[in-house]
Short mmCIF file of C-alpha atoms and ligand atoms in Angstrom, two decimals:
data_model
loop_
_atom_site.label_atom_id
_atom_site.label_comp_id
_atom_site.label_asym_id
_atom_site.label_seq_id
_atom_site.Cartn_x
_atom_site.Cartn_y
_atom_site.Cartn_z
CA MET H 180 14.60 32.88 -10.33
CA ASN H 181 15.74 29.65 -11.62
CA ALA H 182 15.67 26.58 -9.58
CA THR H 183 16.93 24.22 -12.25
CA ASN H 184 19.97 22.88 -10.70
CA THR H 185 18.59 22.72 -6.63
CA PRO H 186 18.36 19.05 -6.72
CA SER H 187 16.99 20.10 -2.48
CA HIS H 188 13.23 21.54 -3.56
CA GLN H 189 12.92 18.12 -6.14
CA GLN H 190 13.70 20.34 -9.42
CA PRO H 191 15.23 17.95 -12.53
CA GLU H 192 19.16 17.98 -12.86
CA TRP H 193 18.17 18.57 -17.05
CA ARG H 194 21.91 18.26 -18.37
CA ASP H 195 20.74 19.76 -22.06
CA THR H 196 19.76 24.05 -20.75
CA VAL H 197 20.05 24.52 -24.62
CA THR H 198 17.41 22.49 -25.50
CA LEU H 199 15.57 23.45 -21.99
CA ASN H 200 15.75 27.14 -22.75
CA SER H 201 14.21 26.64 -26.06
CA VAL H 202 11.50 24.27 -24.48
CA LEU H 203 10.67 27.00 -21.86
CA LYS H 204 11.08 30.00 -24.44
CA ASP H 205 8.37 28.37 -26.45
CA LEU H 206 6.54 27.81 -23.93
CA SER H 207 6.43 31.44 -22.29
CA VAL H 208 4.51 32.17 -25.45
CA ALA H 209 1.84 29.13 -25.61
CA THR H 210 -1.65 29.60 -25.51
CA PRO H 211 -2.67 29.33 -21.82
CA LEU H 212 -4.65 25.81 -21.42
CA VAL H 213 -6.95 28.08 -18.53
CA PHE H 214 -8.10 31.28 -18.21
CA ALA H 215 -8.15 33.69 -15.28
CA ALA H 216 -11.98 33.89 -15.61
CA GLU H 217 -12.46 29.77 -14.64
CA CYS H 218 -9.88 29.86 -11.43
CA ASP H 219 -11.22 32.65 -10.40
CA ARG H 220 -14.87 30.88 -10.62
CA LEU H 221 -13.35 27.94 -8.84
CA ARG H 222 -11.67 30.50 -6.20
CA GLY H 223 -15.68 31.63 -5.48
CA HIS H 224 -16.66 27.77 -5.25
CA LEU H 225 -13.68 27.04 -2.99
CA GLY H 226 -14.39 29.92 -1.14
CA GLU H 227 -18.30 27.95 -0.12
CA VAL H 228 -15.99 24.75 0.36
CA ALA H 229 -14.01 27.29 3.21
CA ARG H 230 -17.52 28.46 4.66
CA GLY H 231 -18.95 24.90 5.39
CA ASN H 232 -21.69 25.36 2.02
CA ALA H 233 -20.05 22.71 -0.24
CA PHE H 234 -17.80 19.71 -0.37
CA LEU H 235 -14.56 19.31 -3.05
CA LEU H 236 -14.01 15.83 -4.31
CA GLN H 237 -10.55 15.94 -6.35
CA GLY H 238 -9.22 12.71 -8.02
CA GLY H 239 -7.16 11.47 -10.15
CA ASP H 240 -4.14 9.66 -11.29
CA CYS H 241 -1.04 9.84 -8.64
CA ALA H 242 0.93 10.29 -11.62
CA GLU H 243 -0.56 11.09 -15.81
CA THR H 244 1.53 9.25 -17.97
CA PHE H 245 1.83 10.67 -21.71
CA ALA H 246 0.80 6.70 -23.04
CA GLY H 247 -2.39 6.91 -20.84
CA VAL H 248 -4.16 9.85 -22.93
CA THR H 249 -6.57 8.07 -24.37
CA ALA H 250 -10.25 8.95 -25.11
CA ASP H 251 -11.35 5.66 -23.18
CA SER H 252 -9.20 5.93 -19.69
CA ILE H 253 -9.78 10.02 -19.57
CA ARG H 254 -14.03 8.79 -19.79
CA ALA H 255 -13.82 6.17 -17.59
CA LYS H 256 -11.42 8.53 -14.53
CA LEU H 257 -14.32 11.38 -15.69
CA GLU H 258 -17.27 9.36 -15.19
CA THR H 259 -15.61 7.86 -11.70
CA LEU H 260 -15.97 11.18 -10.51
CA LEU H 261 -18.72 11.82 -11.73
CA GLN H 262 -20.72 8.46 -9.58
CA MET H 263 -18.53 9.81 -6.80
CA ALA H 264 -19.80 13.20 -6.89
CA LEU H 265 -23.57 12.05 -7.46
CA VAL H 266 -23.46 10.12 -4.16
CA LEU H 267 -22.41 13.01 -2.54
CA THR H 268 -24.18 15.89 -4.06
CA TYR H 269 -27.21 13.51 -2.92
CA ALA H 270 -25.99 12.14 0.61
CA ALA H 271 -24.23 16.26 1.51
CA ALA H 272 -27.50 18.42 -0.07
CA MET H 273 -24.84 20.37 -0.82
CA PRO H 274 -22.57 21.24 -4.25
CA VAL H 275 -19.94 19.30 -4.65
CA VAL H 276 -16.75 20.91 -7.03
CA LYS H 277 -15.37 18.46 -9.16
CA VAL H 278 -11.10 18.87 -9.41
CA GLY H 279 -9.26 16.20 -11.24
CA ARG H 280 -5.71 15.53 -10.49
CA MET H 281 -5.78 16.19 -14.09
CA ALA H 282 -4.31 17.98 -17.65
CA GLY H 283 -1.13 18.38 -15.74
CA GLN H 284 0.41 15.72 -13.27
CA TYR H 285 2.91 14.11 -14.68
CA ALA H 286 5.37 15.50 -12.84
CA LYS H 287 6.27 13.83 -9.56
CA PRO H 288 8.83 14.53 -6.09
CA ARG H 289 10.99 11.97 -4.92
CA SER H 290 12.30 10.89 -1.75
CA SER H 291 15.39 9.36 -3.46
CA PRO H 292 17.02 11.10 -6.37
CA VAL H 293 18.20 7.92 -7.40
CA GLU H 294 16.88 4.23 -7.51
CA SER H 295 18.81 0.84 -7.29
CA ARG H 296 18.47 -2.41 -9.07
CA ASP H 297 20.96 -5.35 -8.69
CA GLY H 298 23.64 -3.19 -8.05
CA VAL H 299 22.94 -0.55 -10.88
CA THR H 300 21.83 2.86 -10.08
CA LEU H 301 20.11 5.34 -11.94
CA PRO H 302 18.13 8.34 -11.61
CA ALA H 303 14.54 8.45 -10.00
CA TYR H 304 11.83 8.44 -11.94
CA ARG H 305 10.17 12.49 -12.16
CA GLY H 306 7.08 11.19 -13.81
CA ASP H 307 6.85 11.81 -18.00
CA ALA H 308 7.31 15.36 -16.67
CA VAL H 309 11.04 14.57 -16.89
CA ASN H 310 12.50 11.07 -17.91
CA GLY H 311 10.78 7.44 -18.56
CA ALA H 312 9.81 5.42 -16.02
CA GLY H 313 11.94 2.10 -17.86
CA PHE H 314 15.10 1.23 -16.25
CA THR H 315 17.55 2.77 -18.22
CA ALA H 316 20.44 5.68 -18.64
CA ALA H 317 18.64 6.00 -21.79
CA ALA H 318 14.87 6.35 -20.27
CA ARG H 319 15.96 7.68 -16.93
CA THR H 320 17.95 10.89 -18.34
CA PRO H 321 16.12 13.94 -18.17
CA ASP H 322 14.70 15.25 -21.69
CA PRO H 323 13.61 18.63 -21.43
CA GLU H 324 11.18 17.93 -24.73
CA ARG H 325 9.11 16.35 -22.19
CA LEU H 326 7.66 19.47 -21.30
CA ARG H 327 6.83 20.41 -24.53
CA THR H 328 4.96 17.22 -24.58
CA MET H 329 3.40 17.55 -21.32
CA TYR H 330 1.98 20.98 -22.34
CA GLU H 331 0.56 19.12 -24.83
CA LYS H 332 -0.93 15.90 -23.27
CA SER H 333 -2.89 18.39 -20.72
CA ALA H 334 -3.97 20.36 -24.09
CA VAL H 335 -5.62 17.26 -25.06
CA THR H 336 -6.72 15.79 -22.12
CA LEU H 337 -8.32 19.39 -21.09
CA ASN H 338 -10.43 19.54 -24.52
CA LEU H 339 -11.42 16.07 -23.76
CA VAL H 340 -12.55 17.37 -20.31
CA ARG H 341 -14.70 20.35 -21.62
CA ALA H 342 -15.79 18.11 -24.54
CA PHE H 343 -17.36 15.35 -21.52
CA ALA H 344 -17.91 18.03 -18.64
CA GLU H 345 -20.24 20.27 -21.37
CA GLY H 346 -20.81 18.20 -24.95
CA GLY H 347 -23.19 15.90 -23.17
CA GLY H 348 -20.92 13.08 -21.18
CA ALA H 349 -22.20 15.03 -17.71
CA ASP H 350 -26.03 15.27 -18.31
CA LEU H 351 -27.36 13.72 -15.38
CA ARG H 352 -29.72 11.76 -17.39
CA GLN H 353 -26.44 9.84 -17.83
CA ALA H 354 -26.16 8.89 -14.19
CA HIS H 355 -26.69 5.07 -15.94
CA ALA H 356 -24.35 5.03 -18.41
CA TRP H 357 -21.50 6.11 -15.56
CA ASN H 358 -22.22 2.70 -14.18
CA GLN H 359 -21.14 0.47 -17.10
CA GLY H 360 -18.84 -2.77 -17.18
CA PHE H 361 -17.00 -4.16 -14.13
CA VAL H 362 -18.26 -1.46 -11.91
CA ARG H 363 -22.43 -2.27 -12.88
CA MET H 364 -21.23 -5.82 -11.18
CA SER H 365 -19.67 -5.03 -7.92
CA PRO H 366 -22.05 -4.24 -4.33
CA SER H 367 -20.76 -0.41 -4.84
CA GLY H 368 -22.34 0.19 -8.28
CA PHE H 369 -25.37 -1.99 -7.59
CA ARG H 370 -25.90 0.51 -4.96
CA TYR H 371 -25.53 3.26 -7.15
CA GLU H 372 -27.96 1.82 -9.30
CA VAL H 373 -30.76 2.07 -7.16
CA LEU H 374 -29.59 5.72 -6.20
CA ALA H 375 -29.07 6.63 -10.26
CA ARG H 376 -32.87 5.68 -10.13
CA GLU H 377 -33.91 7.78 -7.70
CA ILE H 378 -32.30 10.65 -9.14
CA ASP H 379 -34.53 9.26 -12.64
CA ARG H 380 -38.11 9.63 -10.55
CA ALA H 381 -36.78 12.92 -9.15
CA LEU H 382 -35.55 14.04 -13.15
CA SER H 383 -39.14 12.34 -15.03
CA PHE H 384 -41.06 14.01 -11.96
CA MET H 385 -38.77 17.57 -12.92
CA ASP H 386 -39.76 17.00 -16.37
CA VAL H 387 -43.57 16.83 -15.43
CA CYS H 388 -43.18 20.26 -13.58
CA GLY H 389 -41.88 21.51 -16.58
CA VAL H 390 -37.94 22.20 -15.38
CA ASP H 391 -35.36 21.83 -17.04
CA ALA H 392 -32.61 23.45 -14.83
CA ARG H 393 -29.17 23.81 -16.90
CA GLU H 394 -26.73 22.09 -14.44
CA MET H 395 -28.63 19.35 -15.04
CA HIS H 396 -27.19 19.17 -18.24
CA ARG H 397 -23.99 20.05 -17.69
CA THR H 398 -21.31 19.91 -14.95
CA GLU H 399 -17.81 22.37 -14.89
CA ILE H 400 -14.93 19.81 -13.79
CA PHE H 401 -12.09 21.91 -13.05
CA THR H 402 -7.98 21.12 -13.41
CA SER H 403 -5.54 20.92 -10.87
CA HIS H 404 -1.72 19.67 -10.45
CA GLU H 405 1.33 19.58 -8.07
CA GLY H 406 3.14 22.49 -8.90
CA LEU H 407 6.59 21.25 -8.90
CA LEU H 408 8.39 22.21 -11.87
CA LEU H 409 9.30 25.78 -11.76
CA ASP H 410 10.39 26.49 -15.13
CA TYR H 411 7.21 24.75 -16.52
CA GLU H 412 5.36 26.61 -14.31
CA ALA H 413 7.29 30.28 -14.35
CA ALA H 414 6.82 29.72 -18.22
CA LEU H 415 3.11 29.43 -18.32
CA THR H 416 2.39 31.45 -16.01
CA ARG H 417 0.68 34.92 -17.60
CA PRO H 418 -0.43 38.30 -16.57
CA ASP H 419 -4.04 39.24 -16.84
CA PRO H 420 -5.28 42.58 -17.45
CA PRO H 421 -8.32 43.12 -17.07
CA THR H 422 -7.29 42.37 -13.29
CA GLY H 423 -3.97 42.93 -12.70
CA ARG H 424 -2.82 39.62 -11.81
CA THR H 425 -0.96 37.06 -12.60
CA TYR H 426 -1.94 33.52 -13.22
CA ALA H 427 -0.27 30.42 -13.57
CA THR H 428 -2.09 28.88 -17.12
CA SER H 429 -1.18 25.81 -16.81
CA GLY H 430 -4.18 24.49 -14.69
CA HIS H 431 -6.86 25.69 -12.42
CA LEU H 432 -5.12 24.78 -9.55
CA LEU H 433 -2.11 23.90 -8.38
CA TRP H 434 -1.24 22.06 -5.08
CA LEU H 435 1.87 22.54 -2.81
CA GLY H 436 2.92 19.43 -2.01
CA GLU H 437 4.70 17.58 1.22
CA ARG H 438 8.28 17.54 0.23
CA THR H 439 8.37 21.38 -1.28
CA ARG H 440 6.26 23.36 1.16
CA GLN H 441 8.99 25.13 2.72
CA LEU H 442 8.02 28.16 4.10
CA ASP H 443 11.48 29.89 2.83
CA GLY H 444 11.79 27.88 -0.03
CA PRO H 445 10.97 27.87 -4.00
CA HIS H 446 8.08 26.61 -4.31
CA LEU H 447 5.82 28.94 -1.83
CA GLU H 448 7.96 32.01 -3.15
CA PHE H 449 6.34 30.52 -6.69
CA PHE H 450 2.37 30.43 -5.06
CA SER H 451 2.10 33.82 -3.16
CA ARG H 452 3.12 35.33 -6.55
CA ILE H 453 -0.04 33.43 -8.84
CA ALA H 454 -3.57 34.27 -8.39
CA ASN H 455 -4.86 30.79 -8.65
CA PRO H 456 -7.09 29.23 -6.06
CA VAL H 457 -4.58 27.37 -4.30
CA ALA H 458 -3.47 24.13 -1.78
CA VAL H 459 -0.79 23.18 0.31
CA LYS H 460 -0.68 19.40 1.55
CA LEU H 461 0.18 18.94 4.98
CA GLY H 462 1.95 16.08 6.32
CA PRO H 463 2.34 14.35 9.93
CA SER H 464 5.63 17.05 10.46
CA ALA H 465 3.53 19.91 9.54
CA THR H 466 2.87 22.51 12.87
CA PRO H 467 0.19 25.14 13.72
CA ASP H 468 2.74 27.97 13.69
CA GLU H 469 3.10 26.68 9.62
CA VAL H 470 0.09 26.61 9.09
CA ILE H 471 -0.63 30.45 9.61
CA GLY H 472 2.98 30.90 7.77
CA TYR H 473 1.05 29.75 4.42
CA ALA H 474 -1.82 31.85 5.24
CA GLU H 475 0.28 34.80 5.84
CA ALA H 476 1.82 34.00 2.44
CA LEU H 477 -0.49 32.87 0.39
CA ASP H 478 -3.34 34.32 1.10
CA PRO H 479 -2.41 38.29 2.82
CA ASP H 480 -6.12 39.31 1.66
CA ARG H 481 -8.26 36.82 3.15
CA GLU H 482 -9.94 35.34 0.41
CA PRO H 483 -11.13 32.39 1.44
CA GLY H 484 -11.20 29.40 -1.68
CA ARG H 485 -8.06 31.63 -2.30
CA LEU H 486 -5.75 28.23 0.37
CA THR H 487 -7.02 24.99 0.95
CA PHE H 488 -5.12 22.65 3.11
CA VAL H 489 -4.90 18.98 1.75
CA VAL H 490 -4.30 16.96 5.24
CA ARG H 491 -2.48 13.39 4.76
CA MET H 492 -1.50 12.40 8.43
CA GLY H 493 -2.04 9.22 7.90
CA ALA H 494 -4.78 6.94 9.99
CA SER H 495 -3.29 6.37 13.01
CA ARG H 496 -2.65 10.02 13.48
CA VAL H 497 -4.63 12.16 11.90
CA ARG H 498 -7.02 12.44 15.25
CA ASP H 499 -4.00 13.38 17.32
CA LEU H 500 -2.67 15.91 14.98
CA LEU H 501 -5.63 17.38 12.84
CA PRO H 502 -7.28 19.12 15.97
CA ALA H 503 -4.05 22.30 16.81
CA LEU H 504 -3.83 22.58 13.37
CA VAL H 505 -7.91 23.88 12.91
CA GLU H 506 -7.69 24.61 16.21
CA LYS H 507 -4.82 27.45 15.17
CA THR H 508 -7.09 28.36 12.25
CA LEU H 509 -9.86 29.09 14.32
CA ALA H 510 -8.33 31.38 16.79
CA GLU H 511 -6.40 33.42 14.20
CA GLY H 512 -9.70 34.08 12.38
CA LEU H 513 -9.06 32.03 8.88
CA GLU H 514 -11.42 30.78 6.59
CA VAL H 515 -9.70 28.01 4.70
CA GLY H 516 -10.76 25.09 3.04
CA TRP H 517 -9.86 21.36 5.09
CA VAL H 518 -10.04 18.30 2.57
CA CYS H 519 -8.40 15.01 3.64
CA ASP H 520 -6.10 13.31 1.58
CA PRO H 521 -6.43 9.54 2.50
CA MET H 522 -4.19 7.91 0.62
CA HIS H 523 -0.50 9.87 1.24
CA GLY H 524 0.18 8.72 4.71
CA ASN H 525 -1.00 4.88 4.42
CA THR H 526 0.90 3.40 1.69
CA PHE H 527 3.09 0.19 2.93
CA THR H 528 4.63 -2.10 0.55
CA ALA H 529 2.99 -5.48 0.30
CA PRO H 530 5.23 -8.95 0.92
CA ASP H 531 5.63 -9.37 -2.93
CA GLY H 532 6.45 -5.61 -3.24
CA TYR H 533 3.83 -3.95 -4.36
CA LYS H 534 3.10 -0.11 -2.89
CA THR H 535 0.12 -0.57 -1.51
CA ARG H 536 -2.76 1.14 0.32
CA THR H 537 -5.91 -0.68 1.95
CA LEU H 538 -9.45 0.97 1.48
CA ASP H 539 -10.05 -0.10 5.64
CA THR H 540 -6.88 2.25 6.88
CA VAL H 541 -7.96 4.60 3.52
CA PHE H 542 -11.90 4.48 5.45
CA ASP H 543 -10.03 5.18 8.81
CA GLU H 544 -8.48 7.97 7.60
CA VAL H 545 -11.82 9.76 6.41
CA CYS H 546 -13.57 8.85 9.72
CA GLY H 547 -11.11 10.29 11.47
CA PHE H 548 -11.05 13.31 9.42
CA PHE H 549 -14.71 13.62 9.60
CA GLU H 550 -14.42 13.00 13.35
CA VAL H 551 -12.10 15.96 14.26
CA HIS H 552 -13.94 18.56 12.34
CA ARG H 553 -17.05 17.26 14.26
CA SER H 554 -16.08 17.19 17.09
CA LEU H 555 -13.95 21.01 16.93
CA GLY H 556 -17.54 22.55 14.51
CA THR H 557 -15.49 23.07 11.69
CA HIS H 558 -16.52 21.47 8.14
CA PRO H 559 -14.94 18.61 6.77
CA GLY H 560 -15.06 19.84 3.49
CA GLY H 561 -13.40 17.94 1.08
CA ILE H 562 -11.52 14.85 -0.23
CA HIS H 563 -8.39 14.27 -2.40
CA VAL H 564 -7.90 10.85 -3.71
CA GLU H 565 -5.78 8.79 -6.44
CA LEU H 566 -7.98 6.86 -8.56
CA THR H 567 -8.67 5.96 -11.99
CA GLY H 568 -11.91 4.53 -13.54
CA ASP H 569 -10.19 0.87 -14.65
CA ASP H 570 -10.05 -2.38 -13.65
CA VAL H 571 -7.15 -2.64 -11.70
CA THR H 572 -5.51 -3.87 -8.68
CA GLU H 573 -3.80 -1.54 -6.75
CA CYS H 574 -4.83 -1.15 -3.41
CA VAL H 575 -6.27 -3.56 -1.66
CA GLY H 576 -9.92 -4.12 -0.10
CA ALA H 577 -13.63 -4.37 -1.70
CA ASP H 578 -12.57 -7.77 -3.57
CA VAL H 579 -8.95 -6.97 -4.53
CA ALA H 580 -6.50 -9.28 -1.71
CA VAL H 581 -3.21 -9.14 -1.05
CA ASP H 582 -2.21 -11.63 -3.38
CA GLN H 583 -3.90 -10.25 -6.28
CA LEU H 584 -2.03 -7.40 -6.43
CA VAL H 585 -0.07 -8.37 -8.91
CA GLU H 586 -3.13 -9.54 -11.58
CA ARG H 587 -3.25 -5.41 -12.63
CA TYR H 588 -0.82 -2.90 -10.82
CA GLU H 589 -0.64 -0.57 -13.66
CA THR H 590 0.37 2.82 -11.32
CA ALA H 591 3.29 5.02 -12.89
CA CYS H 592 3.84 5.77 -9.08
CA ASP H 593 1.32 5.41 -6.10
CA PRO H 594 -1.37 3.45 -5.91
CA ARG H 595 -4.35 4.15 -6.96
CA LEU H 596 -8.62 3.30 -6.30
CA ASN H 597 -9.80 1.41 -8.42
CA ARG H 598 -13.56 2.60 -9.77
CA SER H 599 -15.78 0.51 -7.41
CA GLN H 600 -13.09 0.87 -4.67
CA SER H 601 -13.44 4.92 -4.83
CA LEU H 602 -17.49 4.60 -5.42
CA SER H 603 -17.00 2.68 -2.14
CA LEU H 604 -15.29 5.01 -0.91
CA ALA H 605 -18.06 7.98 -1.82
CA PHE H 606 -20.24 6.06 -0.29
CA LEU H 607 -18.92 5.48 3.22
CA VAL H 608 -18.24 9.59 2.53
CA ALA H 609 -22.08 10.06 2.15
CA GLU H 610 -22.80 7.80 5.34
CA MET H 611 -20.21 10.46 7.50
CA PHE H 612 -22.22 13.13 6.37
CA ARG H 613 -25.47 11.26 7.68
CA GLY H 614 -23.92 10.64 11.26
CA SER H 615 -24.21 6.46 10.49
CA VAL H 616 -20.88 6.11 10.44
CA SER H 617 -19.62 7.23 13.92
CA ASP H 618 -23.00 6.29 15.52
CA GLN H 619 -22.28 2.62 14.69
CA ARG H 620 -18.86 3.02 15.89
CA GLY H 621 -19.86 4.71 19.18
CA GLY H 622 -20.00 8.37 18.30
CA ALA H 623 -17.06 10.53 18.25
C1 LIG V 92 1.35 13.03 -4.37
O1 LIG V 92 0.26 13.91 -4.16
O2 LIG V 92 1.20 12.13 -5.52
C2 LIG V 92 2.16 13.25 -2.91
C3 LIG V 92 3.58 12.97 -3.57
O3 LIG V 92 1.20 13.52 -1.91
P1 LIG V 92 2.51 14.37 -1.00
O4 LIG V 92 3.20 15.80 -1.30
O5 LIG V 92 1.38 14.65 0.09
O6 LIG V 92 3.15 13.47 -0.72
MN1 LIG V 93 1.13 10.68 -4.76
#
């Protein structure tokens, strides 16, 4: 199958097919970025999410950029994830599976293939994997060499992720060190400091008792991205002789986006052939029959952890639309993970033209998601968020007013939570686990 020239499926219109084919040939023999056994381990963890015994924290940029691959920026994102994970682990008293939208999240689906400004129309920016964000004909021309750069930048990022996770950066004794800079002075940073002190005391107590668990010094951080560019994904897909299965080696978990989840589409067909854990985004138009269709196509062996649904209905609709989907899976006896993406259904354009989201609406969707699961007796299995470790002003709330968006609006695509906003979200989810938020709101 070659979906290169089917724009309706969000594939770029590469004109330079000679270069495209030569890059794809190189990628098809390139070293895998991730390995089958790692993907299987993540599938196992996500199986625990599906069974109600673990919580998924998935987060990172909407669109990674090549220029954003710096040690500082990646470390800040990882520290944000670890701070959130600490808050969630403590509150939920269950393992938190940490997955970055990272090391491969370079391609974006677009609602329009073109963008017009002041009477000039050019191809839309489709992510650094495809073209440049600058509004010039040269920048916007799809360049297949970018696929090679995507692979290289993913490798560099993954190297930092592995070093950080396993080389001491994620040691629980570093919990205070993750809380440096602007976040430390924010209300959620203060709250976090109190928690980190409690954890310090617990660690000292364990020391005295002679407990030194390996898990305290390192962690596992997996990578994920939208499996959008089929040529790139196919070139990095490899058989795994010991298991006889085929794996996408571009990232541990791939997800199917809202715009490319057609049941008869080429993306679903590709996803059905790989053994990685996979996720499907579900927007407001998703039907119970579609949900069953995804399970049949992607999880015919009914392996818990293979299939996760990432729900992005919008705060005003999640309470109405989600129950029918979850009920259908219950009726069919499916064990799938349910995760809340409270970002993509809540985007709007501020008066000064910035695409943004308010923290209140993001929180409301998470609350609605928990309420639905609580009422059905099912497990609210995780959150999927767009975030950065930097002090950006892209979403409104927690110290960022709508007229401050201009101050530090840096995203290449959708607005991200900054670190203190991300931490506030983690505390909200922690409260949902303890039941206190819905109690305050009169119960649900
Ligand atoms: C995204 O995750 O950045 C995205 C485009 O989401 P969705 O497919 O849910 O719109
Ligand atoms: Mn996005």
